Amino acid sequence: MSEEFGVLTIGDAMITMNPTTTGPMRYVNNFERRVGGADLNFATGCARLGLKTRWISRLGKDGFGRVIYNFARGEGVDVSHVGLEEGFATGVNFKEIREDGSGKTCYYRFPTPMSVLTPESITEEMFDGIGVLHLTGVFLALDEKNVSIALRMIEIAGKKGITVSFDPNIRLKLWTIEQAREAFRQILPHVGILLTGLEEIQLISERETVEDCLAYLEPFGIRDIVIKDGARGSQLFREGKLFEGEPFHVNAIDTVGAGDGFDAGYIYGHLNGMAPEEMLRFANAVGALVTTVWGDNEGLPYLEDMNAFLGNEVVIER
Ligand code: ADP
């Protein structure tokens, strides 16, 4: 089935500059160039698992735009709807990592080449062979008009019977929680699979307990509500039933990107008709594996890695 139906996603991507030493940004002279962005991490995760994956994006027509384009293409992501825009710079961010392991990121993202996209840029043909449309809050937060682009995509998905999955991925550097709530209120009634962090859903709903958060979500009629909870694993609420996804115990060295990987694993499970417990187990395993490698997307597993990790096949090293 996974050969038949693939994933469509939309969003920006950036060059990520990782410091080669810890300490305050003003004293760090060397950075390592990587590729980052939640939407591209998700697309890469899906492609590595073998899903047909289409990513709609705009990058700057510059060397960094080429780097990202070639990265995505190299990962097997369909980039036929990724454009390099004249007159825009590709987004860049620089990370700061302090001696105690804490960190922060400086973004140089605007004006973003994504701003040339409008609802009219979306065509029905982009949805050919697609089983899931995956949207994230990062895309919605980039520009006010992106909500109307998302709604246009949702409208086409609805017509074609395509499931909409959504990860709120709240970035309060990009918008306020009030703006996020207003956008989510428009998107959530159309969502079939919600993939959220526990803290995120608490923030959106202004409620504390999981039951209260679920009560907040109830009117939206979402079939699968999945709550990701870091090293504690995940939970799925479907049609009044709770399914628990036990975490895998791994040596986590960098948790950035775990949520994007989890989403890719869950959608893979969904498109392959997995049962609820099986989907959670698979998605938890992808998320756990991402944390074992330094970098936002470097640890995303291939299907063979998953089979080996989950004990589905014997690995012969030599
Ligand atoms: P986000 O990146 O969105 O904050 P989480 O940190 O909740 O997402 O991680 C997503 C999923 O990845 C978790 O639900 C879990 O399955 C897996 N995961 C994350 N951190 C760990 C960890 N330290 N050990 C094992 N699994 C983890």
mmCIF file of C-alpha atoms and ligand atoms in Angstrom:
data_model
loop_
_atom_site.group_PDB
_atom_site.id
_atom_site.type_symbol
_atom_site.label_atom_id
_atom_site.label_comp_id
_atom_site.label_asym_id
_atom_site.label_seq_id
_atom_site.Cartn_x
_atom_site.Cartn_y
_atom_site.Cartn_z
ATOM 1 C CA MET A 1 0.000 0.000 0.000
ATOM 2 C CA SER A 2 2.816 2.429 0.765
ATOM 3 C CA GLU A 3 3.861 2.285 -2.919
ATOM 4 C CA GLU A 4 0.372 3.423 -3.865
ATOM 5 C CA PHE A 5 -0.325 6.284 -1.495
ATOM 6 C CA GLY A 6 2.148 8.883 -0.404
ATOM 7 C CA VAL A 7 2.441 12.027 1.667
ATOM 8 C CA LEU A 8 2.167 15.676 0.690
ATOM 9 C CA THR A 9 3.608 18.414 2.890
ATOM 10 C CA ILE A 10 4.385 22.126 2.588
ATOM 11 C CA GLY A 11 6.785 24.429 4.399
ATOM 12 C CA ASP A 12 10.141 26.151 4.402
ATOM 13 C CA ALA A 13 13.571 24.768 5.182
ATOM 14 C CA MET A 14 16.704 26.454 6.363
ATOM 15 C CA ILE A 15 20.415 26.108 6.544
ATOM 16 C CA THR A 16 21.302 25.331 10.168
ATOM 17 C CA MET A 17 24.706 26.406 11.410
ATOM 18 C CA ASN A 18 25.831 24.305 14.345
ATOM 19 C CA PRO A 19 28.689 25.640 16.464
ATOM 20 C CA THR A 20 31.758 23.444 16.653
ATOM 21 C CA THR A 21 32.396 24.629 20.227
ATOM 22 C CA THR A 22 30.144 25.478 23.157
ATOM 23 C CA GLY A 23 29.810 28.957 24.597
ATOM 24 C CA PRO A 24 28.226 32.327 23.849
ATOM 25 C CA MET A 25 27.641 32.995 20.149
ATOM 26 C CA ARG A 26 29.914 36.048 20.119
ATOM 27 C CA TYR A 27 32.948 33.872 20.920
ATOM 28 C CA VAL A 28 32.217 31.015 18.508
ATOM 29 C CA ASN A 29 34.126 31.311 15.241
ATOM 30 C CA ASN A 30 33.340 28.034 13.479
ATOM 31 C CA PHE A 31 30.039 26.514 12.504
ATOM 32 C CA GLU A 32 29.119 23.350 10.662
ATOM 33 C CA ARG A 33 26.574 23.666 7.877
ATOM 34 C CA ARG A 34 23.540 21.366 8.055
ATOM 35 C CA VAL A 35 20.018 21.386 6.659
ATOM 36 C CA GLY A 36 16.994 21.869 8.947
ATOM 37 C CA GLY A 37 13.310 22.668 9.261
ATOM 38 C CA ALA A 38 10.407 20.699 10.722
ATOM 39 C CA ASP A 39 8.598 20.181 7.424
ATOM 40 C CA LEU A 40 11.697 18.971 5.607
ATOM 41 C CA ASN A 41 12.660 16.736 8.556
ATOM 42 C CA PHE A 42 9.223 15.139 8.315
ATOM 43 C CA ALA A 43 9.478 14.708 4.536
ATOM 44 C CA THR A 44 12.956 13.187 4.870
ATOM 45 C CA GLY A 45 11.705 10.798 7.555
ATOM 46 C CA CYS A 46 8.830 9.651 5.321
ATOM 47 C CA ALA A 47 11.083 9.185 2.285
ATOM 48 C CA ARG A 48 13.630 7.153 4.279
ATOM 49 C CA LEU A 49 10.829 4.828 5.382
ATOM 50 C CA GLY A 50 9.982 4.341 1.719
ATOM 51 C CA LEU A 51 6.869 6.511 1.416
ATOM 52 C CA LYS A 52 6.326 8.465 -1.773
ATOM 53 C CA THR A 53 6.837 11.979 -0.401
ATOM 54 C CA ARG A 54 6.088 15.291 -2.090
ATOM 55 C CA TRP A 55 7.241 18.576 -0.549
ATOM 56 C CA ILE A 56 5.946 21.988 -1.673
ATOM 57 C CA SER A 57 8.370 24.791 -0.862
ATOM 58 C CA ARG A 58 10.178 27.923 -2.000
ATOM 59 C CA LEU A 59 13.866 28.536 -1.320
ATOM 60 C CA GLY A 60 16.143 31.432 -2.249
ATOM 61 C CA LYS A 61 17.854 31.250 -5.630
ATOM 62 C CA ASP A 62 21.282 31.037 -4.039
ATOM 63 C CA GLY A 63 23.897 28.478 -3.065
ATOM 64 C CA PHE A 64 22.127 27.554 0.183
ATOM 65 C CA GLY A 65 18.844 27.072 -1.691
ATOM 66 C CA ARG A 66 20.659 24.616 -3.975
ATOM 67 C CA VAL A 67 22.117 22.784 -0.967
ATOM 68 C CA ILE A 68 18.650 22.231 0.513
ATOM 69 C CA TYR A 69 17.095 21.339 -2.851
ATOM 70 C CA ASN A 70 19.815 18.786 -3.564
ATOM 71 C CA PHE A 71 19.584 17.388 -0.027
ATOM 72 C CA ALA A 72 15.834 16.797 -0.358
ATOM 73 C CA ARG A 73 16.215 15.319 -3.837
ATOM 74 C CA GLY A 74 19.041 13.115 -2.617
ATOM 75 C CA GLU A 75 16.787 11.802 0.144
ATOM 76 C CA GLY A 76 14.252 10.778 -2.470
ATOM 77 C CA VAL A 77 11.731 13.540 -1.739
ATOM 78 C CA ASP A 78 9.731 14.677 -4.792
ATOM 79 C CA VAL A 79 10.952 18.257 -5.287
ATOM 80 C CA SER A 80 9.032 19.017 -8.471
ATOM 81 C CA HIS A 81 7.069 21.660 -6.528
ATOM 82 C CA VAL A 82 10.081 23.215 -4.816
ATOM 83 C CA GLY A 83 11.134 26.465 -6.476
ATOM 84 C CA LEU A 84 14.228 28.652 -6.155
ATOM 85 C CA GLU A 85 13.066 32.266 -6.008
ATOM 86 C CA GLU A 86 15.020 35.130 -7.504
ATOM 87 C CA GLY A 87 15.473 38.088 -5.141
ATOM 88 C CA PHE A 88 15.145 36.071 -1.921
ATOM 89 C CA ALA A 89 17.786 34.682 0.412
ATOM 90 C CA THR A 90 17.428 31.136 1.758
ATOM 91 C CA GLY A 91 16.768 31.169 5.507
ATOM 92 C CA VAL A 92 19.655 30.513 7.880
ATOM 93 C CA ASN A 93 19.829 29.883 11.602
ATOM 94 C CA PHE A 94 22.731 29.721 13.996
ATOM 95 C CA LYS A 95 22.673 27.637 17.141
ATOM 96 C CA GLU A 96 24.309 28.526 20.413
ATOM 97 C CA ILE A 97 25.101 25.687 22.799
ATOM 98 C CA ARG A 98 26.133 26.624 26.323
ATOM 99 C CA GLU A 99 28.443 24.563 28.516
ATOM 100 C CA ASP A 100 25.500 23.205 30.530
ATOM 101 C CA GLY A 101 23.923 21.792 27.357
ATOM 102 C CA SER A 102 21.214 24.459 27.097
ATOM 103 C CA GLY A 103 20.961 26.365 23.874
ATOM 104 C CA LYS A 104 19.210 28.911 21.747
ATOM 105 C CA THR A 105 18.840 29.599 18.049
ATOM 106 C CA CYS A 106 19.151 32.857 16.090
ATOM 107 C CA TYR A 107 17.013 32.927 12.940
ATOM 108 C CA TYR A 108 17.604 34.903 9.751
ATOM 109 C CA ARG A 109 14.426 33.890 7.962
ATOM 110 C CA PHE A 110 12.569 36.945 6.678
ATOM 111 C CA PRO A 111 11.682 38.020 4.045
ATOM 112 C CA THR A 112 11.102 34.368 3.260
ATOM 113 C CA PRO A 113 10.866 33.029 -0.322
ATOM 114 C CA MET A 114 7.760 31.182 0.933
ATOM 115 C CA SER A 115 5.956 34.547 0.704
ATOM 116 C CA VAL A 116 5.497 34.118 -3.083
ATOM 117 C CA LEU A 117 3.143 31.164 -2.483
ATOM 118 C CA THR A 118 -0.600 31.895 -2.626
ATOM 119 C CA PRO A 119 -3.715 29.677 -2.577
ATOM 120 C CA GLU A 120 -3.560 29.829 -6.401
ATOM 121 C CA SER A 121 -0.125 28.136 -6.307
ATOM 122 C CA ILE A 122 -1.863 24.959 -5.119
ATOM 123 C CA THR A 123 -3.067 22.666 -7.895
ATOM 124 C CA GLU A 124 -5.125 19.468 -7.756
ATOM 125 C CA GLU A 125 -2.406 17.587 -9.591
ATOM 126 C CA MET A 126 -0.129 18.026 -6.525
ATOM 127 C CA PHE A 127 -2.493 15.597 -4.741
ATOM 128 C CA ASP A 128 -2.145 12.755 -7.256
ATOM 129 C CA GLY A 129 -1.143 9.545 -5.496
ATOM 130 C CA ILE A 130 -1.425 11.183 -2.064
ATOM 131 C CA GLY A 131 -2.976 9.421 0.942
ATOM 132 C CA VAL A 132 -2.084 11.950 3.657
ATOM 133 C CA LEU A 133 -1.735 15.734 3.630
ATOM 134 C CA HIS A 134 0.539 16.744 6.517
ATOM 135 C CA LEU A 135 0.473 20.338 7.750
ATOM 136 C CA THR A 136 2.404 21.975 10.568
ATOM 137 C CA GLY A 137 2.088 25.069 12.700
ATOM 138 C CA VAL A 138 5.485 26.283 11.490
ATOM 139 C CA PHE A 139 4.103 26.752 7.991
ATOM 140 C CA LEU A 140 0.985 28.511 9.340
ATOM 141 C CA ALA A 141 3.093 30.794 11.530
ATOM 142 C CA LEU A 142 5.374 32.015 8.727
ATOM 143 C CA ASP A 143 2.764 34.253 7.128
ATOM 144 C CA GLU A 144 -0.863 35.147 7.838
ATOM 145 C CA LYS A 145 -1.900 34.151 4.318
ATOM 146 C CA ASN A 146 -0.617 30.609 4.851
ATOM 147 C CA VAL A 147 -3.842 29.735 6.674
ATOM 148 C CA SER A 148 -5.719 30.359 3.413
ATOM 149 C CA ILE A 149 -3.188 28.199 1.535
ATOM 150 C CA ALA A 150 -3.693 25.433 4.109
ATOM 151 C CA LEU A 151 -7.474 25.739 3.807
ATOM 152 C CA ARG A 152 -7.210 25.466 0.014
ATOM 153 C CA MET A 153 -5.127 22.297 0.435
ATOM 154 C CA ILE A 154 -7.611 20.923 2.961
ATOM 155 C CA GLU A 155 -10.470 21.611 0.529
ATOM 156 C CA ILE A 156 -8.774 19.585 -2.234
ATOM 157 C CA ALA A 157 -7.828 16.834 0.242
ATOM 158 C CA GLY A 158 -11.488 16.671 1.346
ATOM 159 C CA LYS A 159 -12.683 16.296 -2.240
ATOM 160 C CA LYS A 160 -10.230 13.472 -2.867
ATOM 161 C CA GLY A 161 -10.780 11.630 0.409
ATOM 162 C CA ILE A 162 -7.223 12.351 1.602
ATOM 163 C CA THR A 163 -6.583 12.282 5.368
ATOM 164 C CA VAL A 164 -5.271 15.529 6.882
ATOM 165 C CA SER A 165 -2.666 15.203 9.606
ATOM 166 C CA PHE A 166 -1.514 18.169 11.661
ATOM 167 C CA ASP A 167 1.339 18.902 14.047
ATOM 168 C CA PRO A 168 0.846 22.259 15.833
ATOM 169 C CA ASN A 169 4.632 22.590 16.251
ATOM 170 C CA ILE A 170 4.207 25.903 18.066
ATOM 171 C CA ARG A 171 7.066 28.367 17.654
ATOM 172 C CA LEU A 172 6.356 31.390 19.827
ATOM 173 C CA LYS A 173 9.198 33.269 18.119
ATOM 174 C CA LEU A 174 7.059 33.315 14.966
ATOM 175 C CA TRP A 175 3.651 34.228 16.373
ATOM 176 C CA THR A 176 1.712 34.702 19.588
ATOM 177 C CA ILE A 177 -0.277 31.915 21.221
ATOM 178 C CA GLU A 178 -3.461 33.910 20.464
ATOM 179 C CA GLN A 179 -2.591 33.987 16.738
ATOM 180 C CA ALA A 180 -1.803 30.269 16.849
ATOM 181 C CA ARG A 181 -5.135 29.459 18.526
ATOM 182 C CA GLU A 182 -7.025 31.484 15.923
ATOM 183 C CA ALA A 183 -5.294 29.630 13.050
ATOM 184 C CA PHE A 184 -5.726 26.195 14.683
ATOM 185 C CA ARG A 185 -9.428 26.880 15.261
ATOM 186 C CA GLN A 186 -9.820 27.038 11.463
ATOM 187 C CA ILE A 187 -7.666 24.020 10.696
ATOM 188 C CA LEU A 188 -8.619 21.535 13.438
ATOM 189 C CA PRO A 189 -12.198 20.794 12.279
ATOM 190 C CA HIS A 190 -10.686 19.219 9.124
ATOM 191 C CA VAL A 191 -7.949 17.212 10.826
ATOM 192 C CA GLY A 192 -8.118 13.413 10.957
ATOM 193 C CA ILE A 193 -4.803 12.862 12.763
ATOM 194 C CA LEU A 194 -3.496 15.346 15.334
ATOM 195 C CA LEU A 195 0.117 14.793 16.351
ATOM 196 C CA THR A 196 0.872 17.100 19.276
ATOM 197 C CA GLY A 197 3.251 17.430 22.189
ATOM 198 C CA LEU A 198 1.714 17.329 25.669
ATOM 199 C CA GLU A 199 2.938 20.826 26.557
ATOM 200 C CA GLU A 200 1.685 22.161 23.251
ATOM 201 C CA ILE A 201 -1.841 20.943 23.716
ATOM 202 C CA GLN A 202 -1.814 22.326 27.260
ATOM 203 C CA LEU A 203 -0.756 25.701 25.854
ATOM 204 C CA ILE A 204 -3.368 25.662 23.079
ATOM 205 C CA SER A 205 -6.246 24.579 25.298
ATOM 206 C CA GLU A 206 -5.136 26.508 28.420
ATOM 207 C CA ARG A 207 -5.872 23.313 30.369
ATOM 208 C CA GLU A 208 -3.690 21.092 32.504
ATOM 209 C CA THR A 209 -4.813 17.483 32.544
ATOM 210 C CA VAL A 210 -4.999 15.221 29.496
ATOM 211 C CA GLU A 211 -8.753 14.723 30.061
ATOM 212 C CA ASP A 212 -9.346 18.472 30.039
ATOM 213 C CA CYS A 213 -7.231 18.886 26.885
ATOM 214 C CA LEU A 214 -9.273 16.143 25.195
ATOM 215 C CA ALA A 215 -12.499 17.850 26.257
ATOM 216 C CA TYR A 216 -11.225 21.039 24.585
ATOM 217 C CA LEU A 217 -10.533 19.097 21.366
ATOM 218 C CA GLU A 218 -13.815 17.169 21.402
ATOM 219 C CA PRO A 219 -15.874 19.634 19.265
ATOM 220 C CA PHE A 220 -13.329 19.387 16.428
ATOM 221 C CA GLY A 221 -14.190 15.702 15.868
ATOM 222 C CA ILE A 222 -10.585 14.548 15.313
ATOM 223 C CA ARG A 223 -10.369 10.764 14.846
ATOM 224 C CA ASP A 224 -6.797 10.196 16.061
ATOM 225 C CA ILE A 225 -5.424 12.438 18.794
ATOM 226 C CA VAL A 226 -1.822 11.488 19.429
ATOM 227 C CA ILE A 227 0.069 13.032 22.330
ATOM 228 C CA LYS A 228 3.870 12.821 22.195
ATOM 229 C CA ASP A 229 5.595 12.991 25.530
ATOM 230 C CA GLY A 230 9.344 12.727 24.983
ATOM 231 C CA ALA A 231 11.076 9.949 26.940
ATOM 232 C CA ARG A 232 7.675 8.912 28.340
ATOM 233 C CA GLY A 233 6.505 7.723 24.899
ATOM 234 C CA SER A 234 3.092 8.565 23.455
ATOM 235 C CA GLN A 235 -0.646 8.027 23.715
ATOM 236 C CA LEU A 236 -3.383 7.680 21.117
ATOM 237 C CA PHE A 237 -7.001 8.610 21.790
ATOM 238 C CA ARG A 238 -9.313 7.196 19.153
ATOM 239 C CA GLU A 239 -13.071 7.024 19.335
ATOM 240 C CA GLY A 240 -13.135 7.134 23.130
ATOM 241 C CA LYS A 241 -10.372 4.530 23.532
ATOM 242 C CA LEU A 242 -6.896 5.121 24.915
ATOM 243 C CA PHE A 243 -3.835 3.313 23.529
ATOM 244 C CA GLU A 244 -0.484 3.628 25.294
ATOM 245 C CA GLY A 245 2.803 3.701 23.391
ATOM 246 C CA GLU A 246 5.560 2.539 25.713
ATOM 247 C CA PRO A 247 8.828 4.424 25.170
ATOM 248 C CA PHE A 248 12.026 2.790 23.993
ATOM 249 C CA HIS A 249 14.984 3.229 26.298
ATOM 250 C CA VAL A 250 17.828 4.682 24.284
ATOM 251 C CA ASN A 251 20.876 6.806 24.900
ATOM 252 C CA ALA A 252 19.338 10.116 23.805
ATOM 253 C CA ILE A 253 21.982 12.681 22.883
ATOM 254 C CA ASP A 254 19.936 15.204 20.863
ATOM 255 C CA THR A 255 16.142 15.253 21.011
ATOM 256 C CA VAL A 256 15.625 17.919 18.316
ATOM 257 C CA GLY A 257 13.666 16.429 15.425
ATOM 258 C CA ALA A 258 12.296 13.490 17.442
ATOM 259 C CA GLY A 259 8.752 14.813 17.074
ATOM 260 C CA ASP A 260 9.094 15.212 13.291
ATOM 261 C CA GLY A 261 10.457 11.668 13.050
ATOM 262 C CA PHE A 262 7.618 10.375 15.220
ATOM 263 C CA ASP A 263 5.114 12.010 12.843
ATOM 264 C CA ALA A 264 6.757 10.314 9.839
ATOM 265 C CA GLY A 265 6.588 6.949 11.643
ATOM 266 C CA TYR A 266 2.948 7.411 12.575
ATOM 267 C CA ILE A 267 1.924 8.369 9.028
ATOM 268 C CA TYR A 268 3.873 5.391 7.693
ATOM 269 C CA GLY A 269 1.890 3.173 10.052
ATOM 270 C CA HIS A 270 -1.375 4.803 9.056
ATOM 271 C CA LEU A 271 -0.744 4.376 5.325
ATOM 272 C CA ASN A 272 0.265 0.766 5.858
ATOM 273 C CA GLY A 273 -2.886 -0.071 7.803
ATOM 274 C CA MET A 274 -1.166 -0.763 11.141
ATOM 275 C CA ALA A 275 -3.246 -1.337 14.288
ATOM 276 C CA PRO A 276 -3.148 1.457 16.930
ATOM 277 C CA GLU A 277 -0.579 -0.195 19.249
ATOM 278 C CA GLU A 278 1.596 -1.121 16.290
ATOM 279 C CA MET A 279 1.514 2.447 14.944
ATOM 280 C CA LEU A 280 2.529 3.911 18.307
ATOM 281 C CA ARG A 281 5.324 1.390 18.679
ATOM 282 C CA PHE A 282 6.617 2.162 15.204
ATOM 283 C CA ALA A 283 6.403 5.956 15.672
ATOM 284 C CA ASN A 284 8.020 5.770 19.136
ATOM 285 C CA ALA A 285 10.868 3.773 17.628
ATOM 286 C CA VAL A 286 11.481 6.383 14.911
ATOM 287 C CA GLY A 287 11.422 9.189 17.507
ATOM 288 C CA ALA A 288 13.770 7.275 19.812
ATOM 289 C CA LEU A 289 16.248 6.547 17.005
ATOM 290 C CA VAL A 290 16.350 10.226 16.001
ATOM 291 C CA THR A 291 17.501 11.140 19.529
ATOM 292 C CA THR A 292 20.482 8.755 19.349
ATOM 293 C CA VAL A 293 22.229 10.789 16.631
ATOM 294 C CA TRP A 294 23.437 14.384 16.800
ATOM 295 C CA GLY A 295 21.489 16.632 14.377
ATOM 296 C CA ASP A 296 17.869 17.370 13.434
ATOM 297 C CA ASN A 297 17.445 14.793 10.670
ATOM 298 C CA GLU A 298 20.660 12.741 10.531
ATOM 299 C CA GLY A 299 19.198 10.092 12.861
ATOM 300 C CA LEU A 300 16.020 9.511 10.839
ATOM 301 C CA PRO A 301 15.969 5.754 10.233
ATOM 302 C CA TYR A 302 15.612 3.870 6.962
ATOM 303 C CA LEU A 303 13.091 1.030 6.886
ATOM 304 C CA GLU A 304 15.954 -1.488 7.278
ATOM 305 C CA ASP A 305 17.100 0.313 10.461
ATOM 306 C CA MET A 306 13.560 0.072 11.783
ATOM 307 C CA ASN A 307 13.308 -3.623 11.066
ATOM 308 C CA ALA A 308 16.629 -4.223 12.789
ATOM 309 C CA PHE A 309 15.697 -2.057 15.796
ATOM 310 C CA LEU A 310 12.273 -3.651 16.198
ATOM 311 C CA GLY A 311 13.762 -7.123 15.840
ATOM 312 C CA ASN A 312 11.885 -7.939 12.650
ATOM 313 C CA GLU A 313 14.927 -9.218 10.821
ATOM 314 C CA VAL A 314 18.374 -10.622 11.456
ATOM 315 C CA VAL A 315 21.131 -8.190 10.596
ATOM 316 C CA ILE A 316 24.241 -9.686 9.065
ATOM 317 C CA GLU A 317 27.065 -7.224 9.473
ATOM 318 C CA ARG A 318 29.694 -9.124 7.459
HETATM 319 P P1 ADP B 1 9.081 17.031 20.063
HETATM 320 O O1 ADP B 1 10.364 16.890 19.278
HETATM 321 O O2 ADP B 1 7.901 17.393 19.195
HETATM 322 O O3 ADP B 1 9.205 17.815 21.316
HETATM 323 P P2 ADP B 1 9.049 14.693 21.788
HETATM 324 O O4 ADP B 1 10.250 15.170 22.495
HETATM 325 O O5 ADP B 1 7.795 14.489 22.571
HETATM 326 O O6 ADP B 1 8.696 15.557 20.498
HETATM 327 O O7 ADP B 1 9.463 13.319 21.096
HETATM 328 C C1 ADP B 1 8.661 12.677 20.134
HETATM 329 C C2 ADP B 1 8.706 11.203 20.343
HETATM 330 O O8 ADP B 1 10.052 10.731 20.193
HETATM 331 C C3 ADP B 1 8.279 10.758 21.739
HETATM 332 O O9 ADP B 1 6.875 10.608 21.812
HETATM 333 C C4 ADP B 1 9.037 9.452 21.880
HETATM 334 O O10 ADP B 1 8.367 8.422 21.190
HETATM 335 C C5 ADP B 1 10.354 9.735 21.152
HETATM 336 N N1 ADP B 1 11.371 10.247 22.102
HETATM 337 C C6 ADP B 1 11.699 11.521 22.327
HETATM 338 N N2 ADP B 1 12.658 11.629 23.271
HETATM 339 C C7 ADP B 1 12.952 10.372 23.658
HETATM 340 C C8 ADP B 1 13.864 9.776 24.601
HETATM 341 N N3 ADP B 1 14.664 10.534 25.357
HETATM 342 N N4 ADP B 1 13.886 8.425 24.717
HETATM 343 C C9 ADP B 1 13.074 7.644 23.966
HETATM 344 N N5 ADP B 1 12.198 8.131 23.066
HETATM 345 C C10 ADP B 1 12.126 9.475 22.900
#
